[in-house]
PDB file of C-alpha atoms in Angstrom:
ATOM      1  CA  MET A   1      25.686   3.737 -22.215  1.00  0.00           C
ATOM      2  CA  THR A   2      26.997   1.362 -24.885  1.00  0.00           C
ATOM      3  CA  ARG A   3      25.907  -2.257 -25.245  1.00  0.00           C
ATOM      4  CA  ALA A   4      29.332  -3.400 -24.076  1.00  0.00           C
ATOM      5  CA  HIS A   5      29.055  -1.320 -20.899  1.00  0.00           C
ATOM      6  CA  MET A   6      25.510  -2.621 -20.321  1.00  0.00           C
ATOM      7  CA  GLN A   7      26.705  -6.220 -20.731  1.00  0.00           C
ATOM      8  CA  LYS A   8      29.572  -5.601 -18.311  1.00  0.00           C
ATOM      9  CA  ALA A   9      27.185  -4.043 -15.809  1.00  0.00           C
ATOM     10  CA  GLY A  10      24.845  -7.000 -16.180  1.00  0.00           C
ATOM     11  CA  ASP A  11      27.607  -9.542 -15.646  1.00  0.00           C
ATOM     12  CA  GLN A  12      28.871  -7.779 -12.517  1.00  0.00           C
ATOM     13  CA  LEU A  13      25.360  -7.371 -11.139  1.00  0.00           C
ATOM     14  CA  ALA A  14      24.646 -11.048 -11.757  1.00  0.00           C
ATOM     15  CA  GLU A  15      27.821 -12.036  -9.923  1.00  0.00           C
ATOM     16  CA  THR A  16      26.914  -9.782  -6.991  1.00  0.00           C
ATOM     17  CA  LEU A  17      23.277 -10.854  -6.765  1.00  0.00           C
ATOM     18  CA  TYR A  18      23.591 -14.566  -7.525  1.00  0.00           C
ATOM     19  CA  GLY A  19      27.212 -15.511  -6.936  1.00  0.00           C
ATOM     20  CA  SER A  20      26.820 -16.205  -3.190  1.00  0.00           C
ATOM     21  CA  VAL A  21      24.235 -18.958  -3.770  1.00  0.00           C
ATOM     22  CA  GLU A  22      25.960 -22.272  -4.443  1.00  0.00           C
ATOM     23  CA  THR A  23      22.810 -24.089  -5.595  1.00  0.00           C
ATOM     24  CA  THR A  24      21.964 -21.528  -8.266  1.00  0.00           C
ATOM     25  CA  GLN A  25      24.273 -20.663 -11.145  1.00  0.00           C
ATOM     26  CA  PRO A  26      24.549 -16.986 -12.106  1.00  0.00           C
ATOM     27  CA  PRO A  27      22.548 -16.281 -15.272  1.00  0.00           C
ATOM     28  CA  GLU A  28      24.529 -15.667 -18.429  1.00  0.00           C
ATOM     29  CA  ASN A  29      22.554 -12.536 -19.295  1.00  0.00           C
ATOM     30  CA  LEU A  30      21.080 -10.418 -16.526  1.00  0.00           C
ATOM     31  CA  PHE A  31      18.828  -8.541 -18.935  1.00  0.00           C
ATOM     32  CA  LEU A  32      17.006 -11.752 -19.847  1.00  0.00           C
ATOM     33  CA  SER A  33      16.936 -13.274 -16.372  1.00  0.00           C
ATOM     34  CA  LEU A  34      15.952 -10.463 -13.999  1.00  0.00           C
ATOM     35  CA  PRO A  35      12.173 -10.570 -14.608  1.00  0.00           C
ATOM     36  CA  HIS A  36      12.012 -14.367 -14.433  1.00  0.00           C
ATOM     37  CA  PHE A  37      12.288 -14.518 -10.644  1.00  0.00           C
ATOM     38  CA  SER A  38      10.738 -17.993 -10.289  1.00  0.00           C
ATOM     39  CA  LYS A  39      13.759 -19.587 -11.989  1.00  0.00           C
ATOM     40  CA  HIS A  40      16.082 -18.227  -9.305  1.00  0.00           C
ATOM     41  CA  ARG A  41      13.656 -18.235  -6.381  1.00  0.00           C
ATOM     42  CA  ARG A  42      16.142 -19.610  -3.845  1.00  0.00           C
ATOM     43  CA  SER A  43      18.580 -16.772  -4.550  1.00  0.00           C
ATOM     44  CA  LEU A  44      15.904 -14.108  -4.239  1.00  0.00           C
ATOM     45  CA  TYR A  45      14.052 -14.972  -0.983  1.00  0.00           C
ATOM     46  CA  PRO A  46      16.006 -13.555   0.810  1.00  0.00           C
ATOM     47  CA  ARG A  47      19.463 -13.208  -0.674  1.00  0.00           C
ATOM     48  CA  HIS A  48      21.358 -11.795   2.284  1.00  0.00           C
ATOM     49  CA  PRO A  49      20.368 -11.411   5.944  1.00  0.00           C
ATOM     50  CA  SER A  50      21.292  -7.721   5.878  1.00  0.00           C
ATOM     51  CA  THR A  51      19.049  -6.764   2.960  1.00  0.00           C
ATOM     52  CA  MET A  52      15.788  -4.910   3.543  1.00  0.00           C
ATOM     53  CA  GLN A  53      12.522  -5.479   1.707  1.00  0.00           C
ATOM     54  CA  LEU A  54       9.937  -2.699   1.612  1.00  0.00           C
ATOM     55  CA  CYS A  55       6.610  -4.091   0.450  1.00  0.00           C
ATOM     56  CA  LEU A  56       4.243  -1.801  -1.446  1.00  0.00           C
ATOM     57  CA  ILE A  57       0.794  -2.133   0.141  1.00  0.00           C
ATOM     58  CA  ASN A  58      -0.649  -0.557  -3.002  1.00  0.00           C
ATOM     59  CA  ASN A  59       1.304  -1.605  -6.090  1.00  0.00           C
ATOM     60  CA  ASP A  60       1.156   1.931  -7.481  1.00  0.00           C
ATOM     61  CA  PRO A  61       4.537   3.415  -6.409  1.00  0.00           C
ATOM     62  CA  THR A  62       3.152   6.988  -6.412  1.00  0.00           C
ATOM     63  CA  ALA A  63       0.346   6.284  -3.924  1.00  0.00           C
ATOM     64  CA  THR A  64       1.247   3.607  -1.430  1.00  0.00           C
ATOM     65  CA  LEU A  65       2.584   2.653   1.968  1.00  0.00           C
ATOM     66  CA  LEU A  66       5.936   0.863   2.220  1.00  0.00           C
ATOM     67  CA  VAL A  67       6.130  -1.647   5.057  1.00  0.00           C
ATOM     68  CA  SER A  68       8.914  -3.871   6.369  1.00  0.00           C
ATOM     69  CA  ARG A  69       8.872  -7.678   6.401  1.00  0.00           C
ATOM     70  CA  GLU A  70       7.453  -7.455   9.924  1.00  0.00           C
ATOM     71  CA  GLY A  71       4.569  -5.303   8.686  1.00  0.00           C
ATOM     72  CA  ILE A  72       5.873  -2.056  10.213  1.00  0.00           C
ATOM     73  CA  PRO A  73       5.000   1.062   8.148  1.00  0.00           C
ATOM     74  CA  MET A  74       8.261   2.701   7.070  1.00  0.00           C
ATOM     75  CA  TYR A  75       7.358   5.203   4.325  1.00  0.00           C
ATOM     76  CA  SER A  76       4.224   6.740   2.856  1.00  0.00           C
ATOM     77  CA  VAL A  77       3.896   8.028  -0.701  1.00  0.00           C
ATOM     78  CA  GLN A  78       0.998  10.358  -1.459  1.00  0.00           C
ATOM     79  CA  THR A  79       0.038  12.024  -4.715  1.00  0.00           C
ATOM     80  CA  SER A  80      -2.355  14.963  -4.719  1.00  0.00           C
ATOM     81  CA  ASN A  81      -5.630  14.545  -6.608  1.00  0.00           C
ATOM     82  CA  SER A  82      -4.820  10.891  -7.218  1.00  0.00           C
ATOM     83  CA  GLY A  83      -8.446   9.814  -6.990  1.00  0.00           C
ATOM     84  CA  PRO A  84      -9.324   6.251  -5.950  1.00  0.00           C
ATOM     85  CA  GLY A  85      -5.690   5.160  -5.803  1.00  0.00           C
ATOM     86  CA  CYS A  86      -4.818   7.690  -3.102  1.00  0.00           C
ATOM     87  CA  PHE A  87      -3.458   6.501   0.222  1.00  0.00           C
ATOM     88  CA  SER A  88      -3.550   8.555   3.396  1.00  0.00           C
ATOM     89  CA  LEU A  89      -2.116   7.274   6.650  1.00  0.00           C
ATOM     90  CA  ASP A  90      -4.742   9.127   8.687  1.00  0.00           C
ATOM     91  CA  ASP A  91      -7.676   8.234   6.421  1.00  0.00           C
ATOM     92  CA  PRO A  92     -10.593   7.151   8.683  1.00  0.00           C
ATOM     93  CA  SER A  93     -11.280   4.130   6.490  1.00  0.00           C
ATOM     94  CA  HIS A  94      -7.642   2.930   6.641  1.00  0.00           C
ATOM     95  CA  VAL A  95      -8.060   1.213   3.295  1.00  0.00           C
ATOM     96  CA  VAL A  96      -5.916   1.347   0.190  1.00  0.00           C
ATOM     97  CA  TYR A  97      -8.287   1.341  -2.763  1.00  0.00           C
ATOM     98  CA  ARG A  98      -7.790  -0.317  -6.098  1.00  0.00           C
ATOM     99  CA  GLY A  99      -5.988   1.913  -8.563  1.00  0.00           C
ATOM    100  CA  GLY A 100      -5.337   1.224 -12.210  1.00  0.00           C
ATOM    101  CA  ALA A 101      -4.005   2.549 -15.482  1.00  0.00           C
ATOM    102  CA  ASP A 102      -6.544   5.376 -15.684  1.00  0.00           C
ATOM    103  CA  SER A 103      -5.926   6.629 -12.159  1.00  0.00           C
ATOM    104  CA  ALA A 104      -2.165   6.331 -12.662  1.00  0.00           C
ATOM    105  CA  ARG A 105      -2.311   8.386 -15.836  1.00  0.00           C
ATOM    106  CA  SER A 106      -4.229  11.126 -14.013  1.00  0.00           C
ATOM    107  CA  LYS A 107      -1.201  11.650 -11.745  1.00  0.00           C
ATOM    108  CA  ARG A 108       0.990  13.077 -14.480  1.00  0.00           C
ATOM    109  CA  THR A 109       0.810  16.684 -13.312  1.00  0.00           C
ATOM    110  CA  ALA A 110       0.126  15.965  -9.635  1.00  0.00           C
ATOM    111  CA  MET A 111       2.589  16.560  -6.798  1.00  0.00           C
ATOM    112  CA  THR A 112       3.955  13.458  -5.078  1.00  0.00           C
ATOM    113  CA  THR A 113       5.215  13.602  -1.488  1.00  0.00           C
ATOM    114  CA  VAL A 114       7.368  10.949   0.210  1.00  0.00           C
ATOM    115  CA  LYS A 115       7.425  10.778   4.019  1.00  0.00           C
ATOM    116  CA  ARG A 116       9.395   8.674   6.471  1.00  0.00           C
ATOM    117  CA  LEU A 117       7.295   7.201   9.294  1.00  0.00           C
ATOM    118  CA  GLU A 118       9.007   7.226  12.659  1.00  0.00           C
ATOM    119  CA  GLN A 119       8.436   4.683  15.422  1.00  0.00           C
ATOM    120  CA  TYR A 120       4.771   4.402  16.355  1.00  0.00           C
ATOM    121  CA  ASN A 121       3.900   6.003  19.699  1.00  0.00           C
ATOM    122  CA  ALA A 122       0.556   5.378  21.414  1.00  0.00           C
ATOM    123  CA  SER A 123       0.180   8.999  22.512  1.00  0.00           C
ATOM    124  CA  ARG A 124       1.517  10.749  19.410  1.00  0.00           C
ATOM    125  CA  GLY A 125       0.592   8.316  16.656  1.00  0.00           C
ATOM    126  CA  HIS A 126       2.834   8.058  13.612  1.00  0.00           C
ATOM    127  CA  VAL A 127       5.365  10.869  13.263  1.00  0.00           C
ATOM    128  CA  GLU A 128       5.913  11.731   9.604  1.00  0.00           C
ATOM    129  CA  THR A 129       9.005  13.454   8.251  1.00  0.00           C
ATOM    130  CA  GLU A 130       8.814  14.746   4.701  1.00  0.00           C
ATOM    131  CA  ILE A 131      11.896  13.565   2.833  1.00  0.00           C
ATOM    132  CA  GLY A 132      11.038  14.242  -0.799  1.00  0.00           C
ATOM    133  CA  VAL A 133       8.750  16.156  -3.157  1.00  0.00           C
ATOM    134  CA  ILE A 134       8.318  15.100  -6.793  1.00  0.00           C
ATOM    135  CA  GLU A 135       6.673  17.131  -9.556  1.00  0.00           C
ATOM    136  CA  TYR A 136       6.094  16.372 -13.235  1.00  0.00           C
ATOM    137  CA  ARG A 137       6.680  19.536 -15.277  1.00  0.00           C
ATOM    138  CA  GLY A 138       5.762  18.501 -18.791  1.00  0.00           C
ATOM    139  CA  PRO A 139       7.003  16.563 -21.829  1.00  0.00           C
ATOM    140  CA  LYS A 140       9.977  18.876 -22.403  1.00  0.00           C
ATOM    141  CA  GLU A 141      11.127  19.339 -18.803  1.00  0.00           C
ATOM    142  CA  GLY A 142      10.395  15.894 -17.385  1.00  0.00           C
ATOM    143  CA  THR A 143      10.209  15.363 -13.623  1.00  0.00           C
ATOM    144  CA  HIS A 144      11.733  17.531 -10.892  1.00  0.00           C
ATOM    145  CA  LEU A 145      12.392  16.207  -7.410  1.00  0.00           C
ATOM    146  CA  MET A 146      13.717  17.634  -4.187  1.00  0.00           C
ATOM    147  CA  ILE A 147      15.273  15.483  -1.471  1.00  0.00           C
ATOM    148  CA  CYS A 148      14.861  17.073   1.950  1.00  0.00           C
ATOM    149  CA  GLY A 149      17.911  16.991   4.201  1.00  0.00           C
ATOM    150  CA  GLN A 150      18.450  18.080   7.779  1.00  0.00           C
ATOM    151  CA  ARG A 151      20.633  21.005   6.740  1.00  0.00           C
ATOM    152  CA  SER A 152      19.758  21.618   3.108  1.00  0.00           C
ATOM    153  CA  ASN A 153      17.672  20.285   0.239  1.00  0.00           C
ATOM    154  CA  LYS A 154      19.070  18.741  -2.939  1.00  0.00           C
ATOM    155  CA  GLU A 155      17.255  19.040  -6.264  1.00  0.00           C
ATOM    156  CA  PHE A 156      17.371  16.764  -9.300  1.00  0.00           C
ATOM    157  CA  ASP A 157      15.773  16.573 -12.733  1.00  0.00           C
ATOM    158  CA  ILE A 158      14.792  13.462 -14.675  1.00  0.00           C
ATOM    159  CA  PRO A 159      14.785  14.496 -18.344  1.00  0.00           C
ATOM    160  CA  PRO A 160      12.314  12.873 -20.737  1.00  0.00           C
ATOM    161  CA  CYS A 161      13.688   9.920 -22.673  1.00  0.00           C
ATOM    162  CA  ILE A 162      11.284  10.345 -25.610  1.00  0.00           C
ATOM    163  CA  PRO A 163      11.865  13.390 -27.869  1.00  0.00           C
ATOM    164  CA  PRO A 164       9.036  15.970 -27.751  1.00  0.00           C
ATOM    165  CA  PRO A 165       6.510  15.747 -30.652  1.00  0.00           C
ATOM    166  CA  SER A 166       7.917  18.914 -32.260  1.00  0.00           C
ATOM    167  CA  LEU A 167      11.382  17.384 -32.513  1.00  0.00           C
ATOM    168  CA  ILE A 168      10.012  14.130 -33.897  1.00  0.00           C
ATOM    169  CA  LYS A 169       8.080  16.054 -36.557  1.00  0.00           C
ATOM    170  CA  GLU A 170      11.232  17.881 -37.644  1.00  0.00           C
ATOM    171  CA  GLU A 171      13.110  14.601 -37.925  1.00  0.00           C
ATOM    172  CA  GLU A 172      10.354  13.082 -40.059  1.00  0.00           C
ATOM    173  CA  GLU A 173      10.816  15.860 -42.622  1.00  0.00           C
ATOM    174  CA  GLU A 174      14.372  14.736 -43.277  1.00  0.00           C
ATOM    175  CA  GLU A 175      14.971  12.219 -46.052  1.00  0.00           C
ATOM    176  CA  GLU A 176      17.128   9.973 -43.917  1.00  0.00           C
ATOM    177  CA  LYS A 177      16.227   9.757 -40.268  1.00  0.00           C
ATOM    178  CA  GLU A 178      17.227   7.451 -37.478  1.00  0.00           C
ATOM    179  CA  GLU A 179      14.655   6.176 -35.022  1.00  0.00           C
ATOM    180  CA  PRO A 180      15.036   8.010 -31.667  1.00  0.00           C
ATOM    181  CA  VAL A 181      16.970   5.977 -29.111  1.00  0.00           C
ATOM    182  CA  ARG A 182      14.969   5.394 -25.941  1.00  0.00           C
ATOM    183  CA  ASP A 183      17.115   5.894 -22.865  1.00  0.00           C
ATOM    184  CA  ASN A 184      15.457   3.966 -20.035  1.00  0.00           C
ATOM    185  CA  SER A 185      18.063   4.978 -17.455  1.00  0.00           C
ATOM    186  CA  TRP A 186      18.604   8.015 -15.249  1.00  0.00           C
ATOM    187  CA  GLU A 187      22.126   8.941 -14.164  1.00  0.00           C
ATOM    188  CA  PHE A 188      22.737  11.707 -11.640  1.00  0.00           C
ATOM    189  CA  THR A 189      25.135  13.016  -8.993  1.00  0.00           C
ATOM    190  CA  GLY A 190      23.975  12.169  -5.482  1.00  0.00           C
ATOM    191  CA  VAL A 191      25.419  12.060  -1.987  1.00  0.00           C
ATOM    192  CA  GLU A 192      29.149  12.692  -1.556  1.00  0.00           C
ATOM    193  CA  SER A 193      29.283  13.746  -5.235  1.00  0.00           C
ATOM    194  CA  LYS A 194      28.991  10.120  -6.337  1.00  0.00           C
ATOM    195  CA  ARG A 195      27.340   9.190  -9.616  1.00  0.00           C
ATOM    196  CA  PHE A 196      24.286   6.932  -9.426  1.00  0.00           C
ATOM    197  CA  ARG A 197      22.121   5.322 -12.089  1.00  0.00           C
ATOM    198  CA  TRP A 198      18.612   3.914 -12.080  1.00  0.00           C
ATOM    199  CA  GLN A 199      18.455   1.462 -14.992  1.00  0.00           C
ATOM    200  CA  LEU A 200      15.644  -0.682 -16.360  1.00  0.00           C
ATOM    201  CA  PHE A 201      16.926  -4.202 -16.970  1.00  0.00           C
ATOM    202  CA  ALA A 202      14.114  -5.997 -18.819  1.00  0.00           C
ATOM    203  CA  HIS A 203      11.491  -3.901 -16.974  1.00  0.00           C
ATOM    204  CA  CYS A 204      13.215  -4.397 -13.598  1.00  0.00           C
ATOM    205  CA  PRO A 205      14.522  -1.094 -12.140  1.00  0.00           C
ATOM    206  CA  VAL A 206      17.951  -1.404 -10.502  1.00  0.00           C
ATOM    207  CA  LEU A 207      19.911   1.350  -8.735  1.00  0.00           C
ATOM    208  CA  MET A 208      23.682   1.095  -8.973  1.00  0.00           C
ATOM    209  CA  ILE A 209      26.766   3.221  -8.485  1.00  0.00           C
ATOM    210  CA  ALA A 210      27.681   4.587 -11.909  1.00  0.00           C
ATOM    211  CA  ASP A 211      31.359   3.688 -11.940  1.00  0.00           C
ATOM    212  CA  SER A 212      33.461   0.740 -13.029  1.00  0.00           C
ATOM    213  CA  SER A 213      32.248  -1.334 -10.060  1.00  0.00           C
ATOM    214  CA  PHE A 214      28.519  -1.122 -10.976  1.00  0.00           C
ATOM    215  CA  THR A 215      27.738  -1.825  -7.310  1.00  0.00           C
ATOM    216  CA  PRO A 216      23.984  -2.544  -6.969  1.00  0.00           C
ATOM    217  CA  LEU A 217      22.201  -0.648  -4.193  1.00  0.00           C
ATOM    218  CA  ALA A 218      18.534  -1.541  -4.683  1.00  0.00           C
ATOM    219  CA  ARG A 219      16.055  -3.102  -7.079  1.00  0.00           C
ATOM    220  CA  TYR A 220      12.326  -3.255  -7.547  1.00  0.00           C
ATOM    221  CA  SER A 221      10.311  -6.441  -8.071  1.00  0.00           C
ATOM    222  CA  ARG A 222       6.869  -6.138  -9.627  1.00  0.00           C
ATOM    223  CA  ALA A 223       3.786  -7.771  -8.210  1.00  0.00           C
ATOM    224  CA  LYS A 224       2.634 -11.204  -9.342  1.00  0.00           C
ATOM    225  CA  ILE A 225      -1.024 -12.114  -9.596  1.00  0.00           C
ATOM    226  CA  GLY A 226      -0.387 -15.822  -9.063  1.00  0.00           C
ATOM    227  CA  ILE A 227      -1.543 -17.398 -12.339  1.00  0.00           C
ATOM    228  CA  VAL A 228       1.681 -19.297 -13.025  1.00  0.00           C
ATOM    229  CA  SER A 229       3.696 -18.737  -9.869  1.00  0.00           C
ATOM    230  CA  ARG A 230       2.904 -17.727  -6.316  1.00  0.00           C
ATOM    231  CA  ALA A 231       1.140 -14.369  -5.910  1.00  0.00           C
ATOM    232  CA  ARG A 232       3.007 -11.570  -4.181  1.00  0.00           C
ATOM    233  CA  LYS A 233       2.940  -7.825  -3.687  1.00  0.00           C
ATOM    234  CA  ALA A 234       5.509  -5.559  -5.305  1.00  0.00           C
ATOM    235  CA  PHE A 235       8.533  -4.721  -3.168  1.00  0.00           C
ATOM    236  CA  LEU A 236      11.648  -2.561  -3.189  1.00  0.00           C
ATOM    237  CA  GLU A 237      14.714  -4.456  -2.001  1.00  0.00           C
ATOM    238  CA  ILE A 238      17.548  -2.481  -0.416  1.00  0.00           C
ATOM    239  CA  LEU A 239      20.802  -4.383  -0.915  1.00  0.00           C
ATOM    240  CA  PRO A 240      23.673  -4.321   1.642  1.00  0.00           C
ATOM    241  CA  ALA A 241      25.564  -1.517  -0.107  1.00  0.00           C
ATOM    242  CA  GLY A 242      22.472   0.699   0.002  1.00  0.00           C
ATOM    243  CA  LEU A 243      21.408   0.310   3.637  1.00  0.00           C
ATOM    244  CA  GLY A 244      22.959   3.655   4.565  1.00  0.00           C
ATOM    245  CA  LEU A 245      21.016   5.472   1.826  1.00  0.00           C
ATOM    246  CA  ILE A 246      17.464   4.244   2.336  1.00  0.00           C
ATOM    247  CA  ASP A 247      15.748   7.659   2.275  1.00  0.00           C
ATOM    248  CA  PHE A 248      17.723   8.625  -0.816  1.00  0.00           C
ATOM    249  CA  ILE A 249      16.868   5.340  -2.531  1.00  0.00           C
ATOM    250  CA  VAL A 250      13.139   5.520  -1.769  1.00  0.00           C
ATOM    251  CA  VAL A 251      12.712   9.090  -3.053  1.00  0.00           C
ATOM    252  CA  THR A 252      14.704   8.569  -6.255  1.00  0.00           C
ATOM    253  CA  PHE A 253      12.877   5.270  -6.849  1.00  0.00           C
ATOM    254  CA  VAL A 254       9.457   6.936  -6.676  1.00  0.00           C
ATOM    255  CA  ALA A 255      10.604   9.729  -9.004  1.00  0.00           C
ATOM    256  CA  PHE A 256      12.113   7.279 -11.496  1.00  0.00           C
ATOM    257  CA  MET A 257       8.967   5.148 -11.541  1.00  0.00           C
ATOM    258  CA  LYS A 258       6.743   8.189 -11.991  1.00  0.00           C
ATOM    259  CA  GLN A 259       8.708   9.518 -14.983  1.00  0.00           C
ATOM    260  CA  ARG A 260       9.902   6.371 -16.742  1.00  0.00           C
ATOM    261  CA  ILE A 261       6.940   4.037 -16.037  1.00  0.00           C
ATOM    262  CA  LEU A 262       3.726   5.955 -15.318  1.00  0.00           C
ATOM    263  CA  ILE A 263       4.413   8.800 -17.751  1.00  0.00           C
ATOM    264  CA  GLU A 264       6.629   7.322 -20.479  1.00  0.00           C
ATOM    265  CA  GLY A 265       6.054   3.597 -20.132  1.00  0.00           C
ATOM    266  CA  GLY A 266       2.832   3.325 -22.145  1.00  0.00           C
ATOM    267  CA  PRO A 267      -0.456   1.598 -21.201  1.00  0.00           C
ATOM    268  CA  ASN A 268       1.076  -1.866 -20.829  1.00  0.00           C
ATOM    269  CA  ALA A 269       3.753  -0.659 -18.404  1.00  0.00           C
ATOM    270  CA  VAL A 270       1.191   1.230 -16.330  1.00  0.00           C
ATOM    271  CA  TYR A 271      -1.014  -1.877 -16.223  1.00  0.00           C
ATOM    272  CA  ASP A 272       1.855  -4.117 -15.137  1.00  0.00           C
ATOM    273  CA  HIS A 273       2.896  -1.796 -12.307  1.00  0.00           C
ATOM    274  CA  THR A 274      -0.453  -0.564 -10.960  1.00  0.00           C
ATOM    275  CA  LEU A 275      -3.469  -2.654 -11.973  1.00  0.00           C
ATOM    276  CA  HIS A 276      -2.825  -5.505  -9.572  1.00  0.00           C
ATOM    277  CA  SER A 277      -3.588  -3.314  -6.562  1.00  0.00           C
ATOM    278  CA  SER A 278      -6.478  -4.477  -4.390  1.00  0.00           C
ATOM    279  CA  PRO A 279      -8.147  -3.238  -1.194  1.00  0.00           C
ATOM    280  CA  ILE A 280      -6.001  -3.976   1.853  1.00  0.00           C
ATOM    281  CA  SER A 281      -6.778  -3.046   5.434  1.00  0.00           C
ATOM    282  CA  VAL A 282      -4.145  -1.018   7.259  1.00  0.00           C
ATOM    283  CA  THR A 283      -3.680  -0.700  11.000  1.00  0.00           C
ATOM    284  CA  PRO A 284      -5.228   2.589  12.252  1.00  0.00           C
ATOM    285  CA  SER A 285      -2.627   5.244  12.923  1.00  0.00           C
ATOM    286  CA  HIS A 286      -4.626   7.494  15.273  1.00  0.00           C
ATOM    287  CA  SER A 287      -3.071  10.945  14.909  1.00  0.00           C
ATOM    288  CA  VAL A 288      -0.331  11.966  12.522  1.00  0.00           C
ATOM    289  CA  HIS A 289       2.307  14.589  13.271  1.00  0.00           C
ATOM    290  CA  SER A 290       4.085  15.837  10.163  1.00  0.00           C
ATOM    291  CA  SER A 291       7.528  17.382   9.942  1.00  0.00           C
ATOM    292  CA  PRO A 292       7.515  19.331   6.665  1.00  0.00           C
ATOM    293  CA  CYS A 293      10.496  19.727   4.418  1.00  0.00           C
ATOM    294  CA  PRO A 294      11.662  23.376   4.568  1.00  0.00           C
ATOM    295  CA  GLY A 295      10.462  25.193   1.471  1.00  0.00           C
ATOM    296  CA  SER A 296       9.210  22.005  -0.117  1.00  0.00           C
ATOM    297  CA  SER A 297       5.767  23.002  -1.331  1.00  0.00           C
ATOM    298  CA  PRO A 298       5.490  24.050  -3.996  1.00  0.00           C
ATOM    299  CA  ILE A 299       8.793  23.305  -5.726  1.00  0.00           C
ATOM    300  CA  PRO A 300      10.152  26.578  -7.132  1.00  0.00           C
ATOM    301  CA  LYS A 301      10.161  26.396 -10.905  1.00  0.00           C
ATOM    302  CA  THR A 302      13.164  27.499 -12.886  1.00  0.00           C
ATOM    303  CA  PRO A 303      12.815  29.011 -16.375  1.00  0.00           C
ATOM    304  CA  SER A 304      13.223  26.475 -19.148  1.00  0.00           C
ATOM    305  CA  PRO A 305      16.031  27.128 -21.648  1.00  0.00           C
ATOM    306  CA  GLY A 306      14.895  29.612 -24.259  1.00  0.00           C
ATOM    307  CA  GLY A 307      11.355  29.876 -22.954  1.00  0.00           C
ATOM    308  CA  THR A 308       9.067  30.791 -20.124  1.00  0.00           C
ATOM    309  CA  PRO A 309       8.776  28.772 -16.896  1.00  0.00           C
TER     310      PRO A 309
END
């Protein structure tokens, strides 16, 4: 994606996200303005009555519960062997523990499962439907995810954006070498054969349709600890154009954050996205009935090009 295309995407996103607010002028450069939410607070809380905000109870996107503005649990994200940052809906303590950079790093090779929580029923408890399974396969393969559908499952791969150490070493032996370009986006073919792209705009992940319209579907806002501005939890905002693709957005968001932030983002990125988590009480869920994704565990591995699986 060239700089000109990125600038065009930023301008169109800015017009879409800020243009409807008369009291706030659209920023000239979306890449510089997106993380500075306090400057455009009136246009961000909320922007449109038909948007949906899913708040992350635990700021770690790979081990959390996503709740609506009304506090209704909508999705759970669980990562196996995730230690103190693990969240379980049927945990007797009903507490989300403080995670951090160390616990986030330990999730590199763990399996992450995303489940949709159906309407709470007093007799049945929360009914969980598995909608996605995410697995990190190594520095060369990246992350593999499977979205579970009613009729069939769809699989995707997020390739690594940093060249493997062996490739970097070979480049260093050359007399003239260019510094590897870090691609902080992920473009893929999704529902109805449309192209989608998760893109980091100044550390703010945005999902858009990857065509000339650059229609934004969702974006993620990091937590604030409240030193300069008002404290808040992290949240994923589903924009009007993405309300029909919420399951799809949530699963691809978790996979993108796992690969691009927790694995490739470095210590500072992990700290920014996970360290602000703190113990929060969650309403007891009684029993949990799970609807597994057919053939979802484990994800079948495919042989890597020119090597063993």
